[in-house]
């Protein structure tokens, strides 16, 4: 019984450590732009796109698509694979951003 309790405590601590290592990074969408337009993150980070405009936007890449993000809403994804992810908004051809995952 005691060792079981100890094991679950250690497990909880390890989970906490793994959780703490991955960061959450935010990209604002405002004024028909991604801010910042270019963002470098670490593999495992969760990226949140927050739409602060009055119109919907998307975050679209050949390997992922947020679909429409309503005003005031946000969309997030965890990126584990390193690489450059140039993305765009399907609704506004001039909107481009780049996510770089190290
Ligand atoms: Cu847009």
mmCIF file of N, CA and C and ligand atoms in Angstrom:
data_model
loop_
_atom_site.group_PDB
_atom_site.id
_atom_site.type_symbol
_atom_site.label_atom_id
_atom_site.label_comp_id
_atom_site.label_asym_id
_atom_site.label_seq_id
_atom_site.Cartn_x
_atom_site.Cartn_y
_atom_site.Cartn_z
ATOM 1 N N UNK A 1 0.836 -1.205 0.000
ATOM 2 C CA UNK A 1 0.000 0.000 0.000
ATOM 3 C C UNK A 1 0.870 1.255 0.000
ATOM 4 N N UNK A 2 1.902 1.233 0.886
ATOM 5 C CA UNK A 2 2.787 2.404 0.960
ATOM 6 C C UNK A 2 3.562 2.610 -0.334
ATOM 7 N N UNK A 3 4.090 1.499 -0.868
ATOM 8 C CA UNK A 3 4.892 1.629 -2.086
ATOM 9 C C UNK A 3 4.015 2.094 -3.256
ATOM 10 N N UNK A 4 2.765 1.697 -3.212
ATOM 11 C CA UNK A 4 1.834 2.115 -4.258
ATOM 12 C C UNK A 4 1.651 3.633 -4.211
ATOM 13 N N UNK A 5 1.499 4.133 -2.995
ATOM 14 C CA UNK A 5 1.324 5.574 -2.801
ATOM 15 C C UNK A 5 2.571 6.323 -3.278
ATOM 16 N N UNK A 6 3.729 5.769 -2.899
ATOM 17 C CA UNK A 6 5.002 6.382 -3.287
ATOM 18 C C UNK A 6 5.140 6.395 -4.802
ATOM 19 N N UNK A 7 4.798 5.274 -5.425
ATOM 20 C CA UNK A 7 4.906 5.169 -6.879
ATOM 21 C C UNK A 7 4.017 6.203 -7.556
ATOM 22 N N UNK A 8 2.823 6.374 -7.038
ATOM 23 C CA UNK A 8 1.924 7.325 -7.695
ATOM 24 C C UNK A 8 2.385 8.762 -7.472
ATOM 25 N N UNK A 9 3.028 8.994 -6.315
ATOM 26 C CA UNK A 9 3.587 10.334 -6.065
ATOM 27 C C UNK A 9 4.700 10.644 -7.059
ATOM 28 N N UNK A 10 5.601 9.665 -7.254
ATOM 29 C CA UNK A 10 6.713 9.852 -8.193
ATOM 30 C C UNK A 10 6.181 10.055 -9.609
ATOM 31 N N UNK A 11 5.167 9.261 -9.933
ATOM 32 C CA UNK A 11 4.576 9.372 -11.265
ATOM 33 C C UNK A 11 4.003 10.776 -11.474
ATOM 34 N N UNK A 12 3.320 11.273 -10.451
ATOM 35 C CA UNK A 12 2.721 12.608 -10.547
ATOM 36 C C UNK A 12 3.806 13.673 -10.715
ATOM 37 N N UNK A 13 4.938 13.493 -10.009
ATOM 38 C CA UNK A 13 6.037 14.449 -10.113
ATOM 39 C C UNK A 13 6.643 14.424 -11.512
ATOM 40 N N UNK A 14 6.834 13.213 -12.055
ATOM 41 C CA UNK A 14 7.404 13.088 -13.392
ATOM 42 C C UNK A 14 6.482 13.731 -14.421
ATOM 43 N N UNK A 15 5.194 13.504 -14.284
ATOM 44 C CA UNK A 15 4.226 14.098 -15.205
ATOM 45 C C UNK A 15 4.327 15.614 -15.133
ATOM 46 N N UNK A 16 4.460 16.119 -13.925
ATOM 47 C CA UNK A 16 4.577 17.555 -13.731
ATOM 48 C C UNK A 16 5.803 18.098 -14.429
ATOM 49 N N UNK A 17 6.917 17.364 -14.390
ATOM 50 C CA UNK A 17 8.149 17.821 -15.016
ATOM 51 C C UNK A 17 8.019 17.857 -16.533
ATOM 52 N N UNK A 18 7.416 16.798 -17.078
ATOM 53 C CA UNK A 18 7.245 16.745 -18.536
ATOM 54 C C UNK A 18 6.357 17.904 -18.971
ATOM 55 N N UNK A 19 5.309 18.131 -18.191
ATOM 56 C CA UNK A 19 4.363 19.204 -18.493
ATOM 57 C C UNK A 19 5.060 20.566 -18.483
ATOM 58 N N UNK A 20 5.957 20.733 -17.502
ATOM 59 C CA UNK A 20 6.607 22.028 -17.337
ATOM 60 C C UNK A 20 7.570 22.350 -18.475
ATOM 61 N N UNK A 21 8.141 21.311 -19.104
ATOM 62 C CA UNK A 21 9.136 21.556 -20.147
ATOM 63 C C UNK A 21 8.527 22.114 -21.428
ATOM 64 N N UNK A 22 7.338 21.649 -21.764
ATOM 65 C CA UNK A 22 6.705 22.136 -22.983
ATOM 66 C C UNK A 22 6.072 23.492 -22.700
ATOM 67 N N UNK A 23 6.382 24.447 -23.549
ATOM 68 C CA UNK A 23 5.853 25.792 -23.336
ATOM 69 C C UNK A 23 4.618 26.028 -24.186
ATOM 70 N N UNK A 24 3.890 27.036 -23.803
ATOM 71 C CA UNK A 24 2.761 27.477 -24.609
ATOM 72 C C UNK A 24 3.136 28.826 -25.205
ATOM 73 N N UNK A 25 3.064 28.933 -26.510
ATOM 74 C CA UNK A 25 3.438 30.168 -27.205
ATOM 75 C C UNK A 25 2.208 30.689 -27.921
ATOM 76 N N UNK A 26 2.058 31.987 -27.928
ATOM 77 C CA UNK A 26 0.855 32.565 -28.516
ATOM 78 C C UNK A 26 1.167 33.432 -29.730
ATOM 79 N N UNK A 27 0.375 33.258 -30.756
ATOM 80 C CA UNK A 27 0.414 34.149 -31.926
ATOM 81 C C UNK A 27 -0.929 34.859 -31.964
ATOM 82 N N UNK A 28 -0.895 36.183 -31.926
ATOM 83 C CA UNK A 28 -2.139 36.939 -32.028
ATOM 84 C C UNK A 28 -2.481 37.118 -33.501
ATOM 85 N N UNK A 29 -3.759 37.142 -33.789
ATOM 86 C CA UNK A 29 -4.184 37.506 -35.145
ATOM 87 C C UNK A 29 -4.929 38.818 -34.990
ATOM 88 N N UNK A 30 -4.310 39.872 -35.482
ATOM 89 C CA UNK A 30 -4.932 41.190 -35.331
ATOM 90 C C UNK A 30 -4.558 42.086 -36.500
ATOM 91 N N UNK A 31 -5.504 42.897 -36.929
ATOM 92 C CA UNK A 31 -5.254 43.800 -38.052
ATOM 93 C C UNK A 31 -4.912 43.039 -39.316
ATOM 94 N N UNK A 32 -5.534 41.869 -39.497
ATOM 95 C CA UNK A 32 -5.312 41.026 -40.679
ATOM 96 C C UNK A 32 -3.861 40.553 -40.788
ATOM 97 N N UNK A 33 -3.226 40.375 -39.630
ATOM 98 C CA UNK A 33 -1.847 39.873 -39.617
ATOM 99 C C UNK A 33 -1.662 38.887 -38.480
ATOM 100 N N UNK A 34 -0.669 38.016 -38.652
ATOM 101 C CA UNK A 34 -0.248 37.140 -37.559
ATOM 102 C C UNK A 34 0.864 37.875 -36.817
ATOM 103 N N UNK A 35 0.734 37.988 -35.518
ATOM 104 C CA UNK A 35 1.718 38.727 -34.722
ATOM 105 C C UNK A 35 2.270 37.836 -33.605
ATOM 106 N N UNK A 36 3.553 37.446 -33.653
ATOM 107 C CA UNK A 36 4.523 37.778 -34.701
ATOM 108 C C UNK A 36 4.304 36.935 -35.958
ATOM 109 N N UNK A 37 4.750 37.464 -37.088
ATOM 110 C CA UNK A 37 4.573 36.735 -38.346
ATOM 111 C C UNK A 37 5.491 35.530 -38.412
ATOM 112 N N UNK A 38 6.614 35.637 -37.713
ATOM 113 C CA UNK A 38 7.595 34.556 -37.726
ATOM 114 C C UNK A 38 7.909 34.204 -36.278
ATOM 115 N N UNK A 39 7.722 32.948 -35.932
ATOM 116 C CA UNK A 39 7.934 32.549 -34.544
ATOM 117 C C UNK A 39 8.726 31.249 -34.486
ATOM 118 N N UNK A 40 9.754 31.233 -33.640
ATOM 119 C CA UNK A 40 10.551 30.019 -33.461
ATOM 120 C C UNK A 40 10.210 29.401 -32.117
ATOM 121 N N UNK A 41 9.913 28.122 -32.121
ATOM 122 C CA UNK A 41 9.533 27.420 -30.889
ATOM 123 C C UNK A 41 10.325 26.128 -30.760
ATOM 124 N N UNK A 42 10.201 25.503 -29.609
ATOM 125 C CA UNK A 42 10.856 24.216 -29.377
ATOM 126 C C UNK A 42 9.876 23.090 -29.685
ATOM 127 N N UNK A 43 10.409 21.986 -30.156
ATOM 128 C CA UNK A 43 9.574 20.823 -30.411
ATOM 129 C C UNK A 43 8.825 20.436 -29.137
ATOM 130 N N UNK A 44 7.562 20.187 -29.250
ATOM 131 C CA UNK A 44 6.739 19.836 -28.096
ATOM 132 C C UNK A 44 5.929 21.004 -27.561
ATOM 133 N N UNK A 45 6.247 22.199 -28.024
ATOM 134 C CA UNK A 45 5.488 23.369 -27.567
ATOM 135 C C UNK A 45 4.074 23.365 -28.157
ATOM 136 N N UNK A 46 3.169 23.940 -27.392
ATOM 137 C CA UNK A 46 1.822 24.156 -27.909
ATOM 138 C C UNK A 46 1.722 25.602 -28.379
ATOM 139 N N UNK A 47 1.275 25.774 -29.598
ATOM 140 C CA UNK A 47 1.123 27.125 -30.149
ATOM 141 C C UNK A 47 -0.367 27.465 -30.199
ATOM 142 N N UNK A 48 -0.689 28.619 -29.663
ATOM 143 C CA UNK A 48 -2.075 29.069 -29.637
ATOM 144 C C UNK A 48 -2.203 30.282 -30.554
ATOM 145 N N UNK A 49 -3.135 30.203 -31.482
ATOM 146 C CA UNK A 49 -3.445 31.380 -32.323
ATOM 147 C C UNK A 49 -4.736 31.986 -31.783
ATOM 148 N N UNK A 50 -4.664 33.254 -31.416
ATOM 149 C CA UNK A 50 -5.826 33.946 -30.847
ATOM 150 C C UNK A 50 -6.341 34.970 -31.841
ATOM 151 N N UNK A 51 -7.565 34.809 -32.257
ATOM 152 C CA UNK A 51 -8.130 35.760 -33.216
ATOM 153 C C UNK A 51 -8.695 36.973 -32.491
ATOM 154 N N UNK A 52 -8.024 38.098 -32.656
ATOM 155 C CA UNK A 52 -8.467 39.327 -32.003
ATOM 156 C C UNK A 52 -9.103 40.288 -33.002
ATOM 157 N N UNK A 53 -9.356 39.781 -34.218
ATOM 158 C CA UNK A 53 -10.023 40.607 -35.230
ATOM 159 C C UNK A 53 -11.533 40.419 -35.147
ATOM 160 N N UNK A 54 -12.238 41.209 -35.961
ATOM 161 C CA UNK A 54 -13.698 41.121 -35.980
ATOM 162 C C UNK A 54 -14.200 40.156 -37.048
ATOM 163 N N UNK A 55 -13.266 39.559 -37.781
ATOM 164 C CA UNK A 55 -13.639 38.601 -38.836
ATOM 165 C C UNK A 55 -12.927 37.273 -38.578
ATOM 166 N N UNK A 56 -13.475 36.174 -39.104
ATOM 167 C CA UNK A 56 -12.803 34.887 -38.908
ATOM 168 C C UNK A 56 -11.523 34.762 -39.741
ATOM 169 N N UNK A 57 -10.619 33.928 -39.276
ATOM 170 C CA UNK A 57 -9.376 33.638 -39.991
ATOM 171 C C UNK A 57 -9.094 32.141 -39.880
ATOM 172 N N UNK A 58 -8.139 31.679 -40.673
ATOM 173 C CA UNK A 58 -7.683 30.300 -40.530
ATOM 174 C C UNK A 58 -6.164 30.286 -40.393
ATOM 175 N N UNK A 59 -5.660 29.185 -39.887
ATOM 176 C CA UNK A 59 -4.217 28.923 -39.851
ATOM 177 C C UNK A 59 -4.058 27.643 -40.655
ATOM 178 N N UNK A 60 -3.558 27.788 -41.878
ATOM 179 C CA UNK A 60 -3.594 26.667 -42.814
ATOM 180 C C UNK A 60 -2.223 26.360 -43.402
ATOM 181 N N UNK A 61 -1.841 25.097 -43.308
ATOM 182 C CA UNK A 61 -0.575 24.603 -43.866
ATOM 183 C C UNK A 61 -0.941 23.327 -44.614
ATOM 184 N N UNK A 62 -0.036 22.811 -45.447
ATOM 185 C CA UNK A 62 -0.405 21.590 -46.172
ATOM 186 C C UNK A 62 -0.634 20.404 -45.237
ATOM 187 N N UNK A 63 -0.082 20.462 -44.022
ATOM 188 C CA UNK A 63 -0.256 19.325 -43.112
ATOM 189 C C UNK A 63 -1.235 19.593 -41.967
ATOM 190 N N UNK A 64 -1.739 20.792 -41.850
ATOM 191 C CA UNK A 64 -2.742 21.057 -40.804
ATOM 192 C C UNK A 64 -3.620 22.232 -41.213
ATOM 193 N N UNK A 65 -4.784 22.305 -40.611
ATOM 194 C CA UNK A 65 -5.729 23.385 -40.935
ATOM 195 C C UNK A 65 -6.626 23.630 -39.719
ATOM 196 N N UNK A 66 -6.633 24.857 -39.271
ATOM 197 C CA UNK A 66 -7.440 25.191 -38.088
ATOM 198 C C UNK A 66 -8.931 25.226 -38.412
ATOM 199 N N UNK A 67 -9.273 25.320 -39.691
ATOM 200 C CA UNK A 67 -10.638 25.702 -40.102
ATOM 201 C C UNK A 67 -10.867 27.126 -39.598
ATOM 202 N N UNK A 68 -12.085 27.617 -39.706
ATOM 203 C CA UNK A 68 -12.326 29.015 -39.338
ATOM 204 C C UNK A 68 -12.214 29.239 -37.834
ATOM 205 N N UNK A 69 -11.419 30.229 -37.468
ATOM 206 C CA UNK A 69 -11.329 30.635 -36.065
ATOM 207 C C UNK A 69 -12.174 31.900 -35.938
ATOM 208 N N UNK A 70 -13.226 31.816 -35.171
ATOM 209 C CA UNK A 70 -14.140 32.946 -35.033
ATOM 210 C C UNK A 70 -13.472 34.085 -34.267
ATOM 211 N N UNK A 71 -13.991 35.306 -34.422
ATOM 212 C CA UNK A 71 -13.483 36.420 -33.615
ATOM 213 C C UNK A 71 -13.564 36.051 -32.129
ATOM 214 N N UNK A 72 -12.547 36.423 -31.379
ATOM 215 C CA UNK A 72 -12.475 36.140 -29.935
ATOM 216 C C UNK A 72 -12.116 34.688 -29.628
ATOM 217 N N UNK A 73 -12.103 33.835 -30.647
ATOM 218 C CA UNK A 73 -11.801 32.422 -30.401
ATOM 219 C C UNK A 73 -10.322 32.155 -30.643
ATOM 220 N N UNK A 74 -9.883 30.974 -30.247
ATOM 221 C CA UNK A 74 -8.496 30.605 -30.511
ATOM 222 C C UNK A 74 -8.423 29.150 -30.935
ATOM 223 N N UNK A 75 -7.267 28.793 -31.468
ATOM 224 C CA UNK A 75 -7.039 27.419 -31.925
ATOM 225 C C UNK A 75 -5.600 27.072 -31.578
ATOM 226 N N UNK A 76 -5.359 25.846 -31.134
ATOM 227 C CA UNK A 76 -3.986 25.502 -30.772
ATOM 228 C C UNK A 76 -3.612 24.121 -31.264
ATOM 229 N N UNK A 77 -2.302 23.915 -31.353
ATOM 230 C CA UNK A 77 -1.781 22.627 -31.793
ATOM 231 C C UNK A 77 -0.388 22.447 -31.182
ATOM 232 N N UNK A 78 -0.056 21.194 -30.851
ATOM 233 C CA UNK A 78 1.284 20.877 -30.356
ATOM 234 C C UNK A 78 2.125 20.438 -31.548
ATOM 235 N N UNK A 79 3.327 21.018 -31.687
ATOM 236 C CA UNK A 79 4.218 20.685 -32.796
ATOM 237 C C UNK A 79 5.391 19.873 -32.266
ATOM 238 N N UNK A 80 5.508 18.638 -32.741
ATOM 239 C CA UNK A 80 6.589 17.762 -32.276
ATOM 240 C C UNK A 80 7.679 17.587 -33.322
ATOM 241 N N UNK A 81 7.346 17.794 -34.593
ATOM 242 C CA UNK A 81 8.307 17.543 -35.670
ATOM 243 C C UNK A 81 8.997 18.848 -36.054
ATOM 244 N N UNK A 82 10.340 18.850 -36.007
ATOM 245 C CA UNK A 82 11.064 20.066 -36.372
ATOM 246 C C UNK A 82 10.893 20.378 -37.840
ATOM 247 N N UNK A 83 10.980 21.654 -38.136
ATOM 248 C CA UNK A 83 10.870 22.080 -39.523
ATOM 249 C C UNK A 83 10.278 23.458 -39.635
ATOM 250 N N UNK A 84 10.168 23.911 -40.869
ATOM 251 C CA UNK A 84 9.563 25.210 -41.151
ATOM 252 C C UNK A 84 8.130 24.982 -41.614
ATOM 253 N N UNK A 85 7.229 25.699 -41.009
ATOM 254 C CA UNK A 85 5.826 25.564 -41.364
ATOM 255 C C UNK A 85 5.291 26.919 -41.841
ATOM 256 N N UNK A 86 5.415 27.188 -43.130
ATOM 257 C CA UNK A 86 4.806 28.413 -43.634
ATOM 258 C C UNK A 86 3.298 28.200 -43.731
ATOM 259 N N UNK A 87 2.545 29.077 -43.121
ATOM 260 C CA UNK A 87 1.094 28.907 -43.148
ATOM 261 C C UNK A 87 0.424 30.177 -43.654
ATOM 262 N N UNK A 88 -0.864 30.076 -43.912
ATOM 263 C CA UNK A 88 -1.593 31.220 -44.470
ATOM 264 C C UNK A 88 -3.026 31.173 -43.986
ATOM 265 N N UNK A 89 -3.758 32.208 -44.330
ATOM 266 C CA UNK A 89 -5.183 32.245 -44.041
ATOM 267 C C UNK A 89 -5.921 31.959 -45.341
ATOM 268 N N UNK A 90 -6.804 30.957 -45.302
ATOM 269 C CA UNK A 90 -7.528 30.587 -46.515
ATOM 270 C C UNK A 90 -8.513 31.678 -46.947
ATOM 271 N N UNK A 91 -8.905 32.521 -46.014
ATOM 272 C CA UNK A 91 -9.924 33.525 -46.303
ATOM 273 C C UNK A 91 -9.328 34.838 -46.807
ATOM 274 N N UNK A 92 -8.051 35.069 -46.497
ATOM 275 C CA UNK A 92 -7.407 36.329 -46.869
ATOM 276 C C UNK A 92 -6.039 36.014 -47.456
ATOM 277 N N UNK A 93 -5.948 35.993 -48.782
ATOM 278 C CA UNK A 93 -4.723 35.547 -49.469
ATOM 279 C C UNK A 93 -3.458 36.310 -49.065
ATOM 280 N N UNK A 94 -3.598 37.524 -48.538
ATOM 281 C CA UNK A 94 -2.398 38.280 -48.175
ATOM 282 C C UNK A 94 -1.810 37.903 -46.823
ATOM 283 N N UNK A 95 -2.506 37.074 -46.076
ATOM 284 C CA UNK A 95 -2.047 36.771 -44.709
ATOM 285 C C UNK A 95 -1.135 35.556 -44.687
ATOM 286 N N UNK A 96 0.100 35.784 -44.258
ATOM 287 C CA UNK A 96 1.071 34.691 -44.185
ATOM 288 C C UNK A 96 1.812 34.716 -42.856
ATOM 289 N N UNK A 97 2.186 33.558 -42.391
ATOM 290 C CA UNK A 97 3.006 33.461 -41.195
ATOM 291 C C UNK A 97 3.932 32.263 -41.334
ATOM 292 N N UNK A 98 4.956 32.225 -40.493
ATOM 293 C CA UNK A 98 5.871 31.081 -40.503
ATOM 294 C C UNK A 98 6.148 30.634 -39.088
ATOM 295 N N UNK A 99 5.996 29.353 -38.869
ATOM 296 C CA UNK A 99 6.349 28.768 -37.584
ATOM 297 C C UNK A 99 7.593 27.917 -37.806
ATOM 298 N N UNK A 100 8.607 28.139 -36.977
ATOM 299 C CA UNK A 100 9.827 27.336 -37.081
ATOM 300 C C UNK A 100 9.936 26.509 -35.814
ATOM 301 N N UNK A 101 9.950 25.200 -35.987
ATOM 302 C CA UNK A 101 10.031 24.293 -34.840
ATOM 303 C C UNK A 101 11.441 23.721 -34.780
ATOM 304 N N UNK A 102 12.145 23.961 -33.682
ATOM 305 C CA UNK A 102 13.531 23.492 -33.505
ATOM 306 C C UNK A 102 13.546 22.104 -32.898
HETATM 307 CU CU1 LIG B 1 -7.798 35.774 -42.508
#
